[in-house]
Coordinates of C-alpha atoms and ligand atoms in Angstrom, one line a residue:
X1446 CA 58.6 -17.1 -16.4
X1447 CA 60.3 -18.4 -13.7
X1448 CA 58.6 -19.0 -10.8
X1449 CA 59.7 -19.3 -7.1
X1450 CA 60.3 -21.7 -5.3
X1451 CA 61.9 -22.6 -2.1
X1452 CA 65.3 -24.8 -1.8
X1453 CA 65.4 -26.5 1.4
X1454 CA 69.4 -26.9 1.6
X1455 CA 69.2 -28.5 5.0
X1456 CA 68.2 -31.5 3.9
X1457 CA 69.7 -32.5 1.1
X1458 CA 72.8 -33.9 2.2
X1459 CA 70.3 -36.3 3.8
X1460 CA 68.7 -37.3 0.7
X1461 CA 71.8 -39.8 -0.7
X1462 CA 71.9 -41.7 2.7
X1463 CA 68.2 -42.0 2.8
X1464 CA 67.4 -42.8 -0.8
X1465 CA 70.4 -45.5 -0.6
X1466 CA 68.3 -47.4 2.3
X1467 CA 65.2 -47.8 0.1
X1468 CA 66.8 -50.9 -1.7
X1469 CA 69.7 -51.6 0.3
X1470 CA 72.3 -50.5 -1.9
X1471 CA 74.6 -48.4 -2.6
X1472 CA 74.0 -44.8 -3.7
X1473 CA 77.4 -44.2 -5.7
X1474 CA 79.8 -41.6 -5.3
X1475 CA 78.7 -38.1 -3.8
X1476 CA 78.3 -35.5 -6.1
X1477 CA 81.5 -33.6 -5.2
X1478 CA 83.9 -35.6 -7.7
X1479 CA 81.1 -34.7 -10.6
X1480 CA 80.1 -38.5 -10.8
X1481 CA 76.4 -39.2 -11.4
X1482 CA 74.8 -40.7 -8.8
X1483 CA 74.4 -44.5 -10.1
X1484 CA 69.6 -44.5 -8.9
X1485 CA 69.5 -47.6 -6.5
X1486 CA 66.7 -49.9 -8.2
X1487 CA 63.4 -49.4 -6.8
X1488 CA 64.4 -45.9 -6.9
X1489 CA 61.4 -45.0 -9.2
X1490 CA 58.0 -43.0 -9.3
X1491 CA 56.1 -44.6 -9.9
X1492 CA 56.9 -47.2 -7.0
X1493 CA 57.3 -50.5 -9.0
X1494 CA 55.1 -53.3 -7.7
X1495 CA 58.8 -55.7 -6.8
X1496 CA 61.7 -54.7 -7.1
X1497 CA 64.5 -57.4 -6.3
X1498 CA 68.2 -55.5 -6.0
X1499 CA 71.2 -57.5 -6.2
X1500 CA 73.9 -58.4 -8.4
X1501 CA 76.2 -56.6 -10.5
X1502 CA 75.0 -53.1 -12.2
X1503 CA 74.5 -53.1 -15.8
X1504 CA 77.3 -50.5 -17.6
X1505 CA 76.7 -48.3 -20.8
X1506 CA 79.0 -48.2 -23.4
X1507 CA 80.2 -46.2 -26.4
X1508 CA 79.4 -50.4 -27.9
X1509 CA 76.0 -51.0 -26.4
X1510 CA 73.8 -52.0 -28.8
X1511 CA 69.6 -51.9 -27.9
X1512 CA 68.1 -54.8 -29.5
X1513 CA 64.3 -55.7 -30.6
X1514 CA 62.2 -58.3 -31.1
X1515 CA 63.0 -58.5 -34.8
X1516 CA 59.0 -59.2 -35.6
X1517 CA 57.6 -55.9 -34.5
X1518 CA 57.6 -52.5 -35.7
X1519 CA 56.7 -51.4 -32.5
X1520 CA 59.5 -53.0 -30.4
X1521 CA 61.6 -51.2 -33.3
X1522 CA 60.2 -47.7 -32.8
X1523 CA 60.0 -48.4 -29.1
X1524 CA 63.9 -49.2 -29.3
X1525 CA 64.8 -46.5 -31.2
X1526 CA 62.5 -43.8 -29.3
X1527 CA 65.0 -45.0 -26.0
X1528 CA 68.1 -44.4 -28.4
X1529 CA 67.0 -41.1 -29.1
X1530 CA 66.4 -40.8 -25.2
X1531 CA 70.1 -41.9 -24.2
X1532 CA 72.1 -40.8 -27.4
X1533 CA 72.4 -37.1 -26.4
X1534 CA 73.7 -37.1 -23.0
X1535 CA 75.9 -40.7 -23.2
X1536 CA 77.3 -39.5 -26.9
X1537 CA 76.9 -43.6 -28.0
X1538 CA 75.6 -44.5 -31.1
X1539 CA 73.2 -47.0 -29.6
X1540 CA 72.3 -48.9 -32.6
X1541 CA 68.8 -50.4 -32.7
X1542 CA 69.3 -54.1 -34.0
X1543 CA 67.4 -57.2 -34.0
X1544 CA 70.5 -59.5 -34.6
X1545 CA 69.5 -62.0 -31.9
X1546 CA 73.2 -61.6 -30.2
X1547 CA 72.6 -61.6 -26.1
X1548 CA 74.5 -58.6 -24.2
X1549 CA 73.0 -55.2 -24.4
X1550 CA 70.0 -53.6 -23.5
X1551 CA 67.1 -56.3 -24.9
X1552 CA 63.6 -55.6 -25.3
X1553 CA 61.4 -58.8 -25.8
X1554 CA 57.9 -58.9 -26.6
X1555 CA 56.2 -62.3 -25.3
X1556 CA 52.7 -62.5 -25.2
X1557 CA 52.1 -65.2 -23.6
X1558 CA 53.4 -63.9 -20.0
X1559 CA 49.7 -63.6 -19.1
X1560 CA 50.8 -62.1 -15.6
X1561 CA 52.3 -59.2 -17.0
X1562 CA 48.8 -57.7 -18.1
X1563 CA 48.3 -54.7 -20.8
X1564 CA 50.9 -51.9 -19.4
X1565 CA 53.2 -54.2 -17.3
X1566 CA 56.8 -55.3 -17.4
X1567 CA 59.9 -57.5 -16.0
X1568 CA 63.2 -55.2 -16.3
X1569 CA 66.0 -57.6 -15.4
X1570 CA 70.1 -55.9 -14.8
X1571 CA 73.2 -57.8 -14.7
X1572 CA 76.9 -56.9 -15.6
X1573 CA 75.8 -58.4 -19.0
X1574 CA 72.9 -56.8 -20.4
X1575 CA 69.5 -55.1 -19.4
X1576 CA 66.8 -57.2 -20.7
X1577 CA 62.9 -55.3 -20.7
X1578 CA 60.1 -58.2 -21.1
X1579 CA 56.5 -57.0 -21.8
X1580 CA 53.4 -59.0 -23.4
X1581 CA 52.2 -55.7 -24.9
X1582 CA 54.3 -53.1 -26.6
X1583 CA 52.4 -50.4 -24.0
X1584 CA 54.2 -52.2 -21.2
X1585 CA 57.6 -52.4 -23.2
X1586 CA 57.3 -48.3 -23.3
X1587 CA 56.3 -48.3 -19.8
X1588 CA 59.7 -50.1 -19.1
X1589 CA 61.7 -48.2 -20.8
X1590 CA 61.0 -44.8 -18.6
X1591 CA 61.7 -47.4 -15.6
X1592 CA 64.8 -48.2 -17.3
X1593 CA 65.2 -44.1 -17.8
X1594 CA 64.9 -43.6 -14.1
X1595 CA 67.9 -46.2 -13.3
X1596 CA 69.7 -43.9 -14.9
X1597 CA 71.8 -41.0 -13.6
X1598 CA 69.6 -38.1 -13.8
X1599 CA 71.8 -36.4 -16.1
X1600 CA 71.1 -38.4 -18.8
X1601 CA 68.2 -36.5 -19.3
X1602 CA 70.4 -34.0 -21.1
X1603 CA 70.4 -32.8 -24.1
X1604 CA 74.1 -32.1 -24.4
X1605 CA 76.9 -34.7 -23.9
X1606 CA 77.5 -35.5 -20.0
X1607 CA 80.4 -37.1 -18.2
X1608 CA 79.3 -41.2 -17.2
X1609 CA 79.5 -44.2 -16.3
X1610 CA 75.9 -45.0 -17.0
X1611 CA 75.2 -47.8 -14.8
X1612 CA 71.7 -49.3 -14.0
X1613 CA 72.0 -50.7 -10.2
X1614 CA 71.6 -55.1 -10.4
X1615 CA 68.6 -56.9 -10.0
X1616 CA 65.3 -57.7 -11.0
X1617 CA 61.8 -55.7 -11.1
X1618 CA 58.2 -56.8 -12.2
X1619 CA 55.9 -54.6 -12.8
X1620 CA 52.2 -54.0 -13.2
X1621 CA 49.6 -51.3 -12.7
X1622 CA 47.3 -50.9 -10.3
X1623 CA 44.7 -49.0 -12.0
X1624 CA 44.1 -49.4 -15.8
X1625 CA 43.2 -45.3 -16.0
X1626 CA 45.8 -42.9 -15.3
X1627 CA 45.0 -39.5 -16.0
X1628 CA 46.1 -35.7 -16.5
X1629 CA 44.1 -33.7 -17.8
X1630 CA 44.7 -29.9 -19.5
X1631 CA 41.8 -27.0 -20.0
X1632 CA 43.3 -25.8 -23.4
X1633 CA 39.8 -24.0 -23.1
X1634 CA 40.0 -21.4 -20.5
X1635 CA 43.8 -20.9 -22.2
X1636 CA 44.9 -22.4 -25.6
X1637 CA 47.8 -24.6 -25.6
X1638 CA 49.7 -24.9 -28.8
X1639 CA 49.7 -28.7 -30.2
X1640 CA 53.8 -28.1 -29.7
X1641 CA 52.9 -27.4 -26.1
X1642 CA 50.6 -30.5 -25.5
X1643 CA 53.3 -32.6 -27.0
X1644 CA 55.8 -31.3 -24.6
X1645 CA 53.6 -32.0 -21.5
X1646 CA 52.9 -35.4 -23.1
X1647 CA 56.4 -36.3 -23.0
X1648 CA 56.4 -35.4 -19.2
X1649 CA 53.6 -37.5 -18.4
X1650 CA 54.6 -40.3 -20.2
X1651 CA 57.9 -40.5 -17.8
X1652 CA 56.0 -41.6 -14.4
X1653 CA 53.5 -44.1 -16.6
X1654 CA 50.3 -41.4 -16.9
X1655 CA 48.3 -43.2 -19.8
X1656 CA 45.5 -41.0 -20.8
X1657 CA 45.1 -37.3 -21.6
X1658 CA 42.1 -35.6 -21.0
X1659 CA 41.6 -32.4 -23.1
X1660 CA 39.3 -30.2 -22.2
X1661 CA 37.7 -29.2 -25.6
X1662 CA 35.3 -26.7 -25.2
X1663 CA 34.0 -23.9 -22.4
X1664 CA 32.5 -20.8 -22.0
X1665 CA 35.8 -19.0 -23.3
X1666 CA 36.5 -21.5 -26.2
X1667 CA 35.6 -24.1 -28.8
X1668 CA 38.9 -25.2 -29.1
X1669 CA 38.5 -28.1 -32.1
X1670 CA 37.3 -27.8 -35.9
X1671 CA 33.8 -29.4 -36.3
X1672 CA 33.4 -29.3 -40.2
X1673 CA 29.6 -29.4 -39.8
X1674 CA 29.1 -26.4 -37.4
X1675 CA 32.7 -24.1 -38.7
X1676 CA 32.2 -21.5 -36.4
X1677 CA 32.2 -23.0 -33.2
X1678 CA 36.3 -22.9 -34.1
X1679 CA 36.6 -20.0 -36.5
X1680 CA 34.1 -17.8 -34.0
X1681 CA 34.0 -19.8 -30.7
X1682 CA 37.7 -20.5 -30.3
X1683 CA 38.7 -16.7 -31.0
X1684 CA 39.4 -15.4 -27.9
X1685 CA 40.4 -16.8 -23.7
X1686 CA 40.5 -15.7 -20.0
X1687 CA 41.6 -12.1 -20.3
X1688 CA 41.1 -11.7 -23.9
X1689 CA 44.0 -13.3 -25.8
X1690 CA 43.4 -14.8 -29.6
X1691 CA 42.4 -18.0 -28.2
X1692 CA 43.1 -21.0 -31.0
X1693 CA 41.7 -23.9 -32.1
X1694 CA 43.0 -27.6 -33.5
X1695 CA 42.2 -28.2 -37.3
X1696 CA 41.7 -32.1 -37.9
X1697 CA 45.6 -32.4 -39.0
X1698 CA 46.5 -30.5 -36.0
X1699 CA 44.4 -32.7 -33.2
X1700 CA 45.1 -35.7 -35.3
X1701 CA 48.7 -35.0 -34.7
X1702 CA 48.4 -34.6 -31.2
X1703 CA 46.8 -38.0 -31.0
X1704 CA 49.6 -39.5 -33.1
X1705 CA 52.3 -38.4 -30.7
X1706 CA 50.1 -38.8 -27.9
X1707 CA 50.0 -42.7 -29.0
X1708 CA 52.8 -43.2 -29.5
X1709 CA 53.8 -42.7 -26.2
X1710 CA 50.8 -45.3 -25.2
X1711 CA 48.5 -42.1 -24.1
X1712 CA 44.9 -42.3 -24.9
X1713 CA 43.9 -38.9 -25.4
X1714 CA 40.0 -38.7 -23.4
X1715 CA 38.2 -35.5 -25.8
X1716 CA 36.0 -33.6 -24.1
X1717 CA 33.3 -31.4 -25.1
X1718 CA 31.4 -29.8 -21.8
X1719 CA 27.6 -29.5 -22.2
X1720 CA 25.1 -28.5 -21.5
X1721 CA 26.7 -25.6 -19.4
X1722 CA 30.1 -24.1 -20.2
X1723 CA 28.7 -23.9 -23.6
X1724 CA 28.9 -20.1 -23.8
X1725 CA 31.3 -20.1 -26.7
X1726 CA 29.4 -22.2 -28.8
X1727 CA 26.0 -20.2 -28.3
X1728 CA 27.9 -17.0 -29.0
X1729 CA 28.8 -18.9 -32.3
X1730 CA 25.5 -20.4 -33.2
X1731 CA 22.4 -17.9 -32.3
X1732 CA 19.9 -20.7 -32.8
X1733 CA 21.2 -22.7 -29.9
X1734 CA 19.9 -20.2 -27.9
X1735 CA 16.3 -20.3 -26.3
X1736 CA 16.3 -16.8 -26.9
X1737 CA 17.4 -16.6 -30.9
X1738 CA 20.1 -14.4 -29.7
X1739 CA 24.0 -15.1 -29.2
X1740 CA 25.8 -13.6 -26.7
X1741 CA 28.8 -12.0 -26.6
X1742 CA 32.2 -14.0 -26.6
X1743 CA 33.2 -14.8 -22.8
X1744 CA 36.5 -13.7 -21.1
X1745 CA 35.7 -14.2 -17.6
X1746 CA 36.5 -16.9 -15.0
X1747 CA 32.6 -17.1 -13.8
X1748 CA 31.2 -20.4 -14.0
X1749 CA 27.2 -21.7 -14.2
X1750 CA 25.9 -18.8 -16.4
X1751 CA 25.5 -20.6 -20.1
X1752 CA 22.9 -23.5 -20.7
X1753 CA 22.3 -25.1 -24.4
X1754 CA 18.7 -24.6 -25.2
X1755 CA 17.4 -28.3 -24.1
X1756 CA 13.9 -28.1 -25.6
X1757 CA 14.5 -26.5 -28.9
X1758 CA 15.6 -29.9 -31.8
X1759 CA 18.4 -27.7 -33.0
X1760 CA 20.2 -28.8 -29.8
X1761 CA 20.3 -32.4 -31.1
X1762 CA 21.4 -31.4 -34.8
X1763 CA 24.3 -29.8 -32.6
X1764 CA 25.0 -32.6 -30.3
X1765 CA 24.7 -34.8 -32.9
X1766 CA 27.4 -33.2 -35.6
X1767 CA 30.1 -32.6 -33.0
X1768 CA 29.5 -36.5 -31.4
X1769 CA 29.7 -37.9 -35.0
X1770 CA 32.7 -35.6 -36.0
X1771 CA 34.5 -36.3 -32.6
X1772 CA 34.2 -39.8 -32.5
X1773 CA 35.3 -40.6 -35.9
X1774 CA 38.5 -38.6 -34.8
X1775 CA 38.7 -40.3 -31.8
X1776 CA 40.9 -43.5 -31.9
X1777 CA 40.5 -44.4 -27.7
X1778 CA 37.4 -45.5 -26.2
X1779 CA 36.3 -42.7 -24.2
X1780 CA 34.5 -39.6 -25.1
X1781 CA 33.3 -37.0 -22.2
X1782 CA 30.2 -34.7 -21.9
X1783 CA 31.2 -32.7 -19.5
X1784 CA 28.0 -32.1 -17.4
X1785 CA 29.6 -30.1 -14.5
X1786 CA 28.0 -26.5 -13.1
X1787 CA 24.9 -27.1 -14.8
X1788 CA 23.5 -24.1 -13.1
X1789 CA 21.9 -22.5 -15.5
X1790 CA 19.5 -25.8 -16.8
X1791 CA 16.8 -26.6 -14.8
X1792 CA 17.0 -30.2 -13.4
X1793 CA 14.3 -31.8 -15.7
X1794 CA 16.4 -30.7 -18.2
X1795 CA 19.4 -31.7 -17.3
X1796 CA 18.1 -35.0 -17.1
X1797 CA 16.4 -35.0 -20.2
X1798 CA 20.0 -33.0 -22.0
X1799 CA 21.8 -36.0 -20.6
X1800 CA 19.8 -38.7 -21.8
X1801 CA 20.3 -37.5 -25.4
X1802 CA 23.8 -36.8 -25.2
X1803 CA 24.9 -40.2 -23.8
X1804 CA 22.8 -41.9 -26.8
X1805 CA 24.6 -39.9 -29.4
X1806 CA 27.9 -41.2 -27.4
X1807 CA 26.5 -44.7 -27.7
X1808 CA 25.1 -44.2 -31.7
X1809 CA 29.0 -43.9 -32.4
X1810 CA 30.5 -46.4 -30.7
X1811 CA 32.1 -44.5 -27.4
X1812 CA 32.2 -44.9 -24.0
X1813 CA 30.2 -42.3 -22.4
X1814 CA 31.9 -40.2 -19.4
X1815 CA 30.6 -37.6 -17.4
X1816 CA 32.0 -35.2 -14.4
X1817 CA 29.8 -37.0 -11.2
X1818 CA 27.2 -34.6 -11.4
X1819 CA 25.8 -37.4 -14.4
X1820 CA 25.0 -39.2 -11.5
X1821 CA 22.0 -36.9 -10.5
X1822 CA 20.5 -38.0 -14.0
X1823 CA 20.6 -41.9 -15.6
X1824 CA 24.4 -42.8 -16.3
X1825 CA 23.3 -45.5 -18.9
X1826 CA 25.2 -48.7 -18.7
X1827 CA 28.9 -48.7 -18.7
X1828 CA 29.2 -44.7 -18.5
X1829 CA 32.2 -43.6 -16.3
X1830 CA 31.7 -40.7 -14.0
X1831 CA 34.5 -38.2 -12.8
X1832 CA 34.2 -37.3 -9.2
X1833 CA 35.7 -33.8 -8.6
X1834 CA 34.4 -33.4 -4.9
X1835 CA 35.8 -32.6 -1.5
X1836 CA 36.2 -33.6 1.9
X1837 CA 33.2 -31.5 2.6
X1838 CA 31.3 -32.3 -0.7
X1839 CA 28.0 -33.3 1.2
X1840 CA 27.3 -36.7 2.6
X1841 CA 24.1 -36.7 0.1
X1842 CA 26.1 -36.2 -2.6
X1843 CA 28.7 -38.5 -2.0
X1844 CA 25.7 -40.9 -1.7
X1845 CA 24.6 -40.4 -5.3
X1846 CA 28.1 -41.2 -6.6
X1847 CA 28.3 -44.3 -4.5
X1848 CA 24.8 -45.5 -5.0
X1849 CA 25.4 -45.4 -9.1
X1850 CA 29.0 -47.0 -8.4
X1851 CA 26.8 -49.9 -6.7
X1852 CA 24.9 -50.3 -9.5
X1853 CA 27.6 -50.2 -11.9
X1854 CA 29.1 -46.9 -13.1
X1855 CA 32.5 -46.5 -13.3
X1856 CA 34.7 -43.7 -11.2
X1857 CA 37.5 -41.9 -12.2
X1858 CA 38.9 -40.1 -9.0
X1859 CA 39.8 -36.4 -9.3
X1860 CA 38.9 -34.9 -5.9
X1861 CA 39.1 -31.4 -6.7
X1862 CA 41.4 -30.6 -2.4
X1863 CA 43.4 -33.7 -3.9
X1864 CA 44.6 -33.7 -7.1
X1865 CA 43.3 -30.5 -8.8
X1866 CA 46.7 -29.3 -10.1
X1867 CA 45.6 -25.4 -10.8
X1868 CA 45.3 -25.3 -6.6
X1869 CA 47.7 -23.4 -5.2
X1870 CA 50.4 -25.3 -3.5
X1871 CA 50.3 -22.2 -0.6
X1872 CA 48.5 -19.2 -0.2
X1873 CA 51.9 -17.4 -1.4
X1874 CA 51.5 -19.7 -4.6
X1875 CA 51.8 -16.8 -7.7
X1876 CA 49.0 -19.1 -9.9
X1877 CA 46.3 -20.8 -9.6
X1878 CA 43.3 -21.1 -7.5
X1879 CA 42.5 -21.6 -3.7
X1880 CA 38.4 -22.7 -3.8
X1881 CA 39.2 -26.7 -3.1
X1882 CA 41.9 -25.1 -0.4
X1883 CA 45.5 -25.0 -1.1
X1884 CA 46.2 -28.4 -2.2
X1885 CA 50.6 -29.1 -0.9
X1886 CA 52.5 -32.2 -2.0
X1887 CA 51.9 -34.4 0.8
X1888 CA 48.2 -33.6 0.3
X1889 CA 48.0 -34.8 -3.1
X1890 CA 49.8 -37.4 -2.7
X1891 CA 48.3 -39.3 0.8
X1892 CA 44.7 -40.8 0.2
X1893 CA 43.9 -43.8 -1.2
X1894 CA 42.0 -44.1 -4.2
X1895 CA 40.7 -47.6 -3.3
X1896 CA 38.9 -46.6 0.1
X1897 CA 38.3 -43.3 -0.8
X1898 CA 34.6 -42.4 -1.4
X1899 CA 32.1 -44.0 1.7
X1900 CA 30.2 -47.2 0.0
X1901 CA 31.7 -47.1 -2.9
X1902 CA 33.1 -50.5 -3.9
X1903 CA 37.0 -51.0 -5.2
X1904 CA 35.9 -52.6 -7.9
X1905 CA 34.8 -49.6 -9.7
X1906 CA 37.2 -47.5 -9.3
X1907 CA 38.7 -47.2 -12.9
X1908 CA 41.8 -44.7 -11.8
X1909 CA 42.7 -41.8 -10.8
X1910 CA 43.2 -38.1 -13.0
X1911 CA 44.7 -35.1 -12.2
X1912 CA 43.0 -31.9 -14.0
X1913 CA 44.7 -28.7 -14.8
X1914 CA 42.4 -26.0 -15.4
X1915 CA 43.7 -23.1 -16.8
X1916 CA 41.7 -19.8 -15.3
X1917 CA 45.2 -18.9 -14.6
X1918 CA 47.4 -20.9 -16.5
X1919 CA 48.7 -19.9 -19.9
X1920 CA 52.7 -21.0 -20.5
X1921 CA 54.6 -24.2 -20.4
X1922 CA 56.5 -23.0 -17.2
X1923 CA 53.0 -22.6 -15.9
X1924 CA 51.8 -25.7 -16.5
X1925 CA 55.0 -27.3 -15.2
X1926 CA 55.0 -25.7 -11.7
X1927 CA 51.6 -26.5 -10.9
X1928 CA 52.0 -30.2 -12.4
X1929 CA 55.2 -30.1 -11.4
X1930 CA 55.4 -32.4 -9.0
X1931 CA 52.0 -33.3 -7.7
X1932 CA 51.5 -34.9 -10.7
X1933 CA 54.0 -37.4 -10.1
X1934 CA 52.2 -38.7 -6.8
X1935 CA 48.7 -39.2 -8.8
X1936 CA 50.9 -41.2 -11.2
X1937 CA 52.2 -43.4 -8.1
X1938 CA 48.5 -43.2 -6.8
X1939 CA 47.5 -45.0 -9.9
X1940 CA 50.0 -47.4 -10.8
X1941 CA 52.0 -48.6 -7.8
X1942 CA 50.4 -50.8 -5.1
X1943 CA 48.4 -49.4 -2.1
X1944 CA 51.2 -51.7 0.2
X1945 CA 53.9 -49.4 -1.4
X1946 CA 52.0 -46.1 -0.2
X1947 CA 53.9 -44.5 2.4
X1948 CA 54.5 -40.7 2.3
X1949 CA 57.8 -40.7 4.4
X1950 CA 59.2 -43.3 1.7
X1951 CA 57.6 -41.5 -1.1
X1952 CA 59.0 -38.1 -0.2
X1953 CA 62.6 -39.5 -1.0
X1954 CA 61.9 -41.0 -4.1
X1955 CA 60.5 -37.9 -5.7
X1956 CA 63.3 -35.8 -3.9
X1957 CA 65.5 -38.2 -6.6
X1958 CA 63.4 -36.7 -9.0
X1959 CA 64.2 -33.2 -8.8
X1960 CA 67.2 -33.4 -10.7
X1961 CA 66.1 -35.3 -13.4
X1962 CA 62.9 -32.6 -13.9
X1963 CA 65.7 -30.2 -13.6
X1964 CA 67.5 -31.9 -16.6
X1965 CA 64.5 -32.0 -18.4
X1966 CA 63.6 -28.3 -17.9
X1967 CA 60.7 -28.9 -15.7
X1968 CA 60.4 -25.7 -13.5
X1969 CA 58.6 -27.8 -10.8
X1970 CA 57.7 -26.4 -7.7
X1971 CA 60.4 -26.9 -4.6
X1972 CA 58.0 -27.8 -1.9
X1973 CA 59.6 -27.7 1.0
X1974 CA 58.1 -30.5 2.6
X1975 CA 60.0 -32.9 -0.1
X1976 CA 64.4 -33.2 1.1
X1977 CA 65.7 -31.5 -2.7
X1978 CA 69.0 -32.6 -3.2
X1979 CA 70.7 -29.3 -3.5
X1980 CA 73.7 -30.5 -5.3
Ligands
LIG110 C1 35.1 -28.6 -12.5 O1 35.5 -28.4 -11.9 N1 33.6 -28.3 -12.8 C2 34.9 -30.0 -13.4

């Protein structure tokens, strides 16, 4: 399904002028002669930490080579990935070599470059070469995303395009503000296939997102095979919102997602939501219910009506089985146990349950993440709370989160009225919900995670995450229309220094991503707040 968007034609012709102004160098020839526009150095989302434009551009040619450090299989793999991105549109062979000769596109790992951290990089572009330097492979991978964005948008197409393929001259030195820059996909309300998840991973990687949170269970569906409790997936996963067939990931499927995410340097954060949001589990195993009677499967969109039976011992056998198997599958450090909207669990039961669930996560060597209601229980040392409140969340609830933060609980910020990607952009948005309000592109960008919640020390903010709940979302087109372009703003909040934060400049850089997203087949929302080019 193609969704309607508003194209602000009036602003288009201003774009090239404005974009060129950012980095102070020319934006290339006008589109009229079909010569692709060379993005100015720094016309990148998320904004790099430091941009020094200058000198002659680098030009890709049919004889360009991608030169990688010979001793690193990961550098070679990243070089091969880059070649795979550039070959279809340029039509060049772009061999990946470790011949140690100068020139071409150089990918270098330099562990001694402490200042570049785990994900930082330096990109140096001049007439003779483009050199990407990083301390770790993840940094090289992030550098490749910047390199892509410095080439004309048509480089993203999968058929041969006309060059020239130039990269503006100068140096970018770039490290992220936050280590946690996430996107969440709710695969429970509607199930998404491995292929759909991979497509989203590729799109997120372009903007340096480094966590994919998968909401694997909810009232409407259980989506991950658990060998010791097979009915969770085979029965609990057999439907979805609206009553479709649902689905679930076998362990093999899930490992395929993990491997793909790892190849794009995203860590998968699995979530099993408990003790509420558990109807699919309760329907699968009658003994999990206090009544001993299994409820029917649920295909509606209400929340807050289900709860695991906190006093029953069998509940903790379930928690142990699920957490053990999920932890064993998970290469990442986090395991998310939900904990939101437990409206059918008494407070005392909630606290008792969250104690036991957190202990299970610790037992299997993972770090607890929970929605911020966890701060109303007893977060264990090292736990991370994901804040999903609104501007008008009560002061008492915000103070509870702040108190936990002052006691060392780290925070991931996902304020629903800023970064919930399932909120409608305007009242006319054909998909999405509006319980947290309407969230236009400027609103999702224009806030500071470092100074967002009163009383929260900036040092406990681990980062930001943009959740996409899927009550109304069931296809890749839907994902893309709701996530893009808002997720770019969240990526920038997570990566770029606070000093670069400026909506007026951001909207121009964002506009320049329009043709790139279009070339990738992303059916993004043409927000009238953004001066998209018309060409
Ligand atoms: C949530 O939106 N219930 C975390």
